[in-house]
XYZ file of C-alpha atoms in Angstrom:
431
model
C -48.561 200.191 -85.209
C -45.057 200.748 -83.766
C -43.866 202.783 -80.801
C -40.161 203.629 -80.606
C -38.866 205.219 -77.389
C -35.503 206.990 -77.198
C -33.818 207.503 -73.874
C -30.364 208.028 -72.466
C -28.258 210.242 -70.250
C -28.970 213.957 -70.467
C -26.974 215.762 -73.110
C -26.233 212.818 -75.436
C -28.417 214.152 -78.270
C -31.491 212.019 -77.586
C -33.873 214.625 -78.971
C -31.875 215.039 -82.194
C -31.814 211.279 -82.757
C -35.557 211.076 -82.049
C -36.270 213.807 -84.551
C -34.077 212.262 -87.267
C -35.737 208.814 -86.713
C -39.193 210.387 -87.037
C -38.164 212.180 -90.257
C -36.762 208.878 -91.646
C -40.082 207.102 -90.954
C -42.149 209.906 -92.492
C -39.995 209.938 -95.637
C -40.950 206.268 -96.126
C -44.610 207.225 -96.225
C -45.455 206.153 -92.650
C -47.846 208.405 -90.736
C -45.428 209.376 -87.988
C -45.931 211.233 -84.734
C -42.942 212.679 -82.924
C -44.008 212.941 -79.258
C -41.987 214.574 -76.465
C -42.541 213.398 -72.877
C -39.338 215.158 -71.739
C -40.230 218.132 -69.454
C -37.446 220.079 -71.190
C -39.376 219.840 -74.525
C -36.493 220.531 -76.922
C -38.286 218.999 -79.927
C -39.465 222.425 -81.107
C -35.897 223.727 -80.997
C -34.516 220.877 -83.071
C -37.345 220.927 -85.608
C -37.204 224.721 -85.641
C -41.016 224.913 -85.689
C -43.585 225.609 -82.961
C -44.852 222.430 -81.249
C -48.006 222.353 -79.088
C -49.779 219.841 -76.870
C -51.846 218.465 -79.800
C -50.374 216.721 -82.867
C -49.828 219.208 -85.674
C -48.229 218.713 -89.123
C -44.552 219.595 -89.397
C -44.044 222.000 -92.312
C -41.741 220.736 -95.038
C -42.203 216.975 -94.288
C -45.341 215.158 -95.389
C -46.632 212.409 -93.024
C -44.922 213.921 -89.998
C -46.709 215.371 -86.938
C -45.210 216.626 -83.684
C -46.596 217.175 -80.188
C -45.296 217.639 -76.641
C -47.264 216.407 -73.650
C -48.956 219.334 -71.934
C -48.980 218.004 -68.413
C -50.961 220.796 -66.775
C -53.693 220.897 -69.409
C -54.083 217.094 -69.567
C -54.043 216.824 -65.792
C -56.864 219.364 -65.433
C -58.797 217.784 -68.296
C -58.467 214.087 -67.308
C -58.494 214.388 -63.504
C -61.103 217.116 -63.111
C -63.418 215.037 -60.866
C -60.611 213.528 -58.780
C -58.921 216.883 -58.354
C -62.151 218.636 -57.368
C -62.792 215.915 -54.777
C -59.315 216.245 -53.233
C -59.540 220.050 -53.265
C -62.841 219.789 -51.343
C -61.347 217.367 -48.843
C -58.335 219.663 -48.230
C -60.520 222.747 -48.000
C -62.701 221.008 -45.407
C -59.563 220.518 -43.346
C -59.126 224.318 -43.296
C -56.624 224.682 -46.115
C -57.139 227.610 -48.488
C -58.542 226.572 -51.836
C -55.572 228.041 -53.759
C -53.151 225.943 -51.669
C -55.339 222.903 -52.106
C -55.275 223.334 -55.882
C -51.490 223.367 -55.794
C -51.254 220.247 -53.642
C -53.399 218.166 -55.981
C -50.587 218.198 -58.541
C -49.117 215.156 -56.872
C -45.587 213.713 -57.329
C -45.636 211.455 -60.343
C -48.481 213.341 -61.987
C -46.302 214.239 -64.986
C -45.390 210.607 -65.583
C -49.017 209.510 -65.224
C -50.244 212.122 -67.736
C -47.460 211.237 -70.195
C -48.391 207.572 -70.103
C -52.086 208.273 -70.558
C -51.409 210.619 -73.463
C -49.123 208.154 -75.218
C -51.725 205.410 -74.805
C -54.498 207.690 -76.091
C -52.562 208.690 -79.196
C -51.544 205.067 -79.894
C -55.177 203.927 -79.623
C -56.421 206.718 -81.897
C -55.389 204.880 -85.075
C -54.159 208.113 -86.625
C -50.514 207.094 -86.806
C -48.447 204.178 -88.093
C -45.478 205.071 -85.885
C -45.039 207.093 -82.694
C -41.439 208.085 -81.991
C -41.099 209.202 -78.351
C -38.416 211.569 -77.072
C -38.331 210.457 -73.467
C -36.866 212.209 -70.435
C -33.303 211.285 -69.329
C -32.526 207.897 -67.841
C -33.917 208.133 -64.292
C -37.164 209.830 -65.277
C -37.770 207.331 -68.115
C -37.377 204.378 -65.795
C -39.836 205.899 -63.355
C -42.235 206.593 -66.220
C -42.162 203.005 -67.468
C -42.275 201.397 -64.003
C -45.135 203.599 -62.690
C -48.169 201.592 -63.792
C -46.900 198.360 -62.174
C -46.049 200.268 -58.963
C -49.373 202.061 -58.757
C -51.201 198.815 -59.569
C -49.448 197.041 -56.739
C -50.140 199.605 -54.072
C -53.718 200.225 -55.150
C -54.548 196.529 -55.480
C -52.506 195.004 -52.668
C -52.199 197.592 -49.938
C -55.333 199.608 -50.294
C -57.597 196.984 -51.773
C -59.456 199.089 -54.296
C -59.799 202.728 -55.483
C -62.842 203.253 -53.348
C -61.039 202.245 -50.190
C -58.042 204.372 -51.189
C -60.162 207.510 -51.558
C -62.076 206.840 -48.359
C -58.793 206.476 -46.538
C -57.542 209.783 -47.927
C -60.773 211.506 -46.909
C -60.669 210.111 -43.385
C -57.004 211.027 -43.014
C -57.529 214.642 -44.022
C -60.962 215.319 -42.447
C -61.484 212.740 -39.757
C -65.048 212.511 -40.992
C -66.180 209.034 -42.084
C -69.012 210.481 -44.178
C -66.672 212.258 -46.607
C -66.501 209.311 -48.933
C -66.111 210.086 -52.638
C -69.061 210.047 -55.026
C -69.627 207.225 -57.481
C -68.313 209.429 -60.279
C -65.018 209.986 -58.463
C -64.630 206.266 -57.682
C -65.315 205.428 -61.323
C -62.762 208.013 -62.417
C -60.069 206.466 -60.187
C -60.927 202.982 -61.393
C -60.743 204.151 -64.999
C -57.391 205.853 -64.343
C -55.930 202.622 -62.972
C -57.304 200.654 -65.911
C -55.822 203.113 -68.392
C -52.415 202.990 -66.682
C -52.305 199.188 -66.850
C -53.324 199.362 -70.543
C -50.431 201.762 -71.109
C -48.123 199.345 -69.355
C -49.318 196.510 -71.614
C -48.727 198.652 -74.698
C -45.156 199.539 -73.683
C -44.308 195.982 -72.605
C -45.569 194.428 -75.890
C -42.427 193.594 -77.836
C -44.397 193.405 -81.085
C -45.426 197.039 -80.702
C -42.849 198.889 -78.555
C -39.087 198.974 -78.681
C -36.697 201.079 -76.633
C -33.505 202.494 -78.137
C -30.652 203.748 -75.980
C -28.892 206.869 -77.139
C -25.332 207.372 -75.945
C -22.008 208.946 -76.816
C -18.698 207.031 -76.943
C -17.660 208.077 -73.399
C -16.991 205.768 -70.472
C -19.371 207.472 -68.029
C -22.192 207.555 -70.571
C -21.664 203.911 -71.554
C -21.713 202.847 -67.892
C -25.110 204.559 -67.385
C -26.455 203.048 -70.597
C -25.466 199.552 -69.369
C -27.277 200.057 -66.137
C -30.357 201.333 -67.967
C -30.262 198.273 -70.248
C -30.300 195.988 -67.223
C -33.064 197.969 -65.471
C -35.333 198.053 -68.501
C -34.880 194.330 -69.018
C -35.647 193.698 -65.348
C -38.967 195.580 -65.727
C -39.904 193.551 -68.806
C -39.285 196.093 -71.573
C -37.636 195.263 -74.905
C -34.464 197.175 -75.664
C -34.023 196.770 -79.415
C -31.085 198.972 -80.202
C -28.430 201.482 -79.243
C -27.497 204.612 -81.201
C -23.991 206.009 -80.654
C -24.066 209.730 -81.262
C -21.234 212.154 -82.107
C -18.754 209.634 -83.442
C -15.761 211.502 -84.865
C -15.195 210.906 -88.590
C -12.056 208.923 -89.411
C -10.363 211.824 -91.217
C -10.759 214.397 -88.480
C -7.236 215.890 -88.125
C -5.180 217.578 -85.477
C -3.385 216.102 -82.470
C -6.311 216.829 -80.144
C -8.865 215.169 -82.419
C -6.558 212.177 -82.948
C -6.420 211.685 -79.227
C -10.222 211.922 -78.966
C -10.623 209.490 -81.842
C -8.362 206.951 -80.136
C -10.430 207.238 -76.937
C -13.610 206.795 -78.921
C -12.251 203.637 -80.574
C -11.790 202.075 -77.154
C -15.251 203.167 -76.122
C -16.839 201.773 -79.277
C -15.350 198.347 -78.526
C -16.923 198.548 -75.077
C -20.287 199.417 -76.666
C -20.152 196.443 -78.986
C -19.369 194.103 -76.111
C -22.033 195.608 -73.871
C -24.868 195.564 -76.363
C -24.066 192.435 -78.367
C -27.188 191.172 -80.107
C -28.788 194.613 -80.365
C -28.890 196.781 -83.436
C -26.089 199.347 -82.899
C -26.077 202.404 -85.157
C -23.513 205.193 -85.354
C -24.243 208.886 -85.813
C -21.215 210.833 -87.091
C -20.371 214.134 -85.499
C -21.245 216.952 -87.910
C -19.651 220.367 -88.247
C -22.954 222.163 -87.577
C -25.792 221.318 -85.241
C -28.620 219.657 -87.235
C -31.615 221.962 -86.799
C -34.663 221.945 -89.063
C -36.273 219.262 -91.246
C -33.737 219.522 -94.078
C -30.730 219.015 -91.772
C -32.481 216.207 -89.936
C -33.210 214.454 -93.249
C -29.481 214.487 -94.049
C -28.723 213.151 -90.583
C -31.353 210.421 -91.042
C -29.598 209.303 -94.206
C -26.333 209.062 -92.248
C -27.928 206.985 -89.512
C -30.092 204.623 -91.533
C -28.856 204.862 -95.169
C -31.076 202.405 -97.046
C -32.094 200.499 -93.865
C -35.618 200.431 -92.509
C -35.616 202.773 -89.503
C -38.065 200.384 -87.749
C -36.077 197.190 -88.417
C -35.300 194.954 -85.456
C -32.551 192.346 -85.541
C -33.068 190.885 -82.072
C -35.752 188.625 -80.796
C -38.041 190.245 -78.209
C -37.081 189.284 -74.670
C -39.675 188.264 -72.120
C -40.164 186.134 -69.029
C -40.531 182.425 -69.794
C -41.736 179.605 -67.581
C -40.966 176.015 -68.456
C -41.271 172.635 -66.742
C -43.623 169.882 -65.702
C -44.233 167.262 -63.004
C -43.666 169.634 -60.111
C -40.380 171.130 -61.292
C -40.366 174.480 -63.078
C -37.934 177.137 -64.211
C -38.603 180.860 -64.614
C -36.200 182.630 -67.001
C -35.860 186.432 -66.691
C -33.558 188.323 -69.117
C -31.024 190.262 -67.048
C -28.102 191.352 -69.210
C -24.902 192.864 -67.820
C -25.547 191.855 -64.200
C -22.887 190.735 -61.706
C -24.035 188.147 -59.187
C -23.025 190.410 -56.346
C -25.419 193.147 -57.505
C -28.473 190.878 -57.361
C -30.893 190.276 -54.515
C -33.723 187.781 -54.895
C -36.553 186.922 -52.486
C -40.023 185.556 -52.353
C -42.852 187.540 -50.760
C -46.200 185.709 -50.792
C -47.243 185.271 -54.401
C -44.559 187.670 -55.679
C -40.926 187.264 -56.715
C -38.888 190.330 -55.718
C -35.782 190.974 -57.840
C -33.393 193.785 -56.969
C -30.423 194.817 -59.112
C -28.419 197.626 -57.524
C -30.982 200.288 -56.602
C -33.647 199.047 -59.031
C -36.318 196.657 -57.744
C -39.168 194.848 -59.468
C -41.939 192.963 -57.714
C -43.432 190.363 -60.138
C -46.637 188.487 -59.560
C -45.888 184.787 -60.086
C -48.006 182.642 -62.455
C -50.537 180.532 -60.595
C -48.560 177.312 -61.000
C -45.480 178.864 -59.338
C -47.424 180.271 -56.438
C -47.833 176.670 -55.237
C -44.079 176.079 -55.331
C -41.092 177.014 -53.235
C -37.930 178.564 -54.657
C -35.286 175.880 -55.053
C -32.401 178.048 -56.229
C -31.235 180.385 -58.938
C -28.333 180.897 -61.360
C -27.203 182.998 -64.297
C -26.974 181.592 -67.787
C -26.287 183.612 -70.897
C -27.628 186.920 -69.678
C -30.687 185.303 -68.062
C -31.597 184.706 -64.474
C -32.954 181.190 -64.071
C -35.031 180.614 -60.943
C -35.895 177.049 -60.025
C -39.278 176.197 -58.416
C -40.346 172.932 -56.764
C -44.002 172.060 -56.132
C -44.961 172.174 -52.427
C -48.164 170.390 -51.422
C -48.434 172.615 -48.302
C -49.257 175.469 -50.679
C -51.874 173.577 -52.677
C -55.637 174.035 -52.228
C -56.932 171.610 -49.555
C -59.128 169.651 -52.006
C -56.217 169.057 -54.382
C -53.812 168.077 -51.652
C -56.301 165.618 -50.155
C -56.944 163.997 -53.548
C -53.234 163.657 -54.409
C -52.362 162.339 -51.006
C -55.130 159.756 -51.156
C -53.818 158.612 -54.549
C -50.353 158.145 -53.000
C -51.605 156.263 -49.885
C -51.060 159.277 -47.634
C -47.431 159.720 -48.507
C -45.701 162.579 -50.272
C -46.721 162.879 -53.966
C -44.060 160.928 -55.823
C -41.893 162.937 -58.181
C -43.242 166.308 -57.056
C -41.199 167.192 -53.989
C -37.561 166.168 -53.665
C -36.494 168.463 -50.884
C -37.778 169.920 -47.644
C -39.697 173.176 -47.831
C -37.397 176.178 -48.109
C -37.683 179.644 -46.647
C -39.224 181.907 -49.345
C -37.363 185.001 -48.112
C -33.827 183.731 -48.341
C -31.252 186.364 -49.352
C -29.769 186.421 -52.859
C -26.403 184.972 -51.932
C -28.145 181.738 -50.948
C -30.452 181.644 -53.934
C -28.132 182.526 -56.817
C -25.581 179.906 -57.600
C -22.210 180.466 -59.309
């Protein structure tokens, strides 16, 4: 089972590339689903066939199905109990039921429904490949980061789904007895479980790969670089970049020659930015590729005889190495300048911020008993050093080790005084 997500700046032809990739997979006999999570839902326009919320065969291409996430229908279907509970709470506060119905479509609901639908279709076993036409850059990042964010706030700040719902009820009604039913609590718990399962699916490099779609333009390339960094920070595997609308070498005219020269410079920048990734070019064609036949021709241009699911890069993931009280956490962070990075420790979490993107990562148990000793960049990776700190050990372990060392500091485990876990990045990241 493979999941391939396409994302990029709006207007770069992401939907067309997604459709052509899905056609290429289906032509190789793979049961392929083309799924749109983009609210614009342009897949039907590019395929030139109607597309609904449920997977339906695409006429003219065996082994190809298409669907677009029907947010409203899935929301009402999956969240019926939760929504009914919230509507009742709001109505008890004096709000009209029609208004309450509207307010239960909460911010982020579209992303939640899209994640649950993708996970449901992947788990169905009906398809060998799911090609996802994602929303533009910012929406895609919110979509992929959502499960971890919700999991953090539900688990750390509110304790559990039951407490979260009781807090909501008390806030809106002021009545302690308006706690949710067991069915509602179970529904919320199941929702959180499903979201974390979706996160695991998307973060599994053996299953899911993300492909950036861009055009050879400076502004577009700059956004794609930032997206590459942000996706890597959140633990997702970027396996390739597709450069769309590349002018053919024989395109004539003074105007086109000038454009071609600008594209040549941009293509060099792309190769330098995404070194190590599979980079494919999509030539600009005279007519917009619409319909299965035109998309099949475009697929031949993109992939030729290559496997459309082939990956040439090793999956990237967080690694922890070390022993004897000294450890190193390696986090892939391509295309990052030291000045853009902020790094801090908050309890059992490591907080990494790059520009306006932040990820809060729960540390492995062995690192929770350490202090941060420093950090540096090396070959597109952030290396964070940890040193064991007996003050953070369980009391029984600390007492045993100290007794074995005659009451002194455990030899070889601590070589510096305890550091402040919330030091700013400029003191943690070395040159």
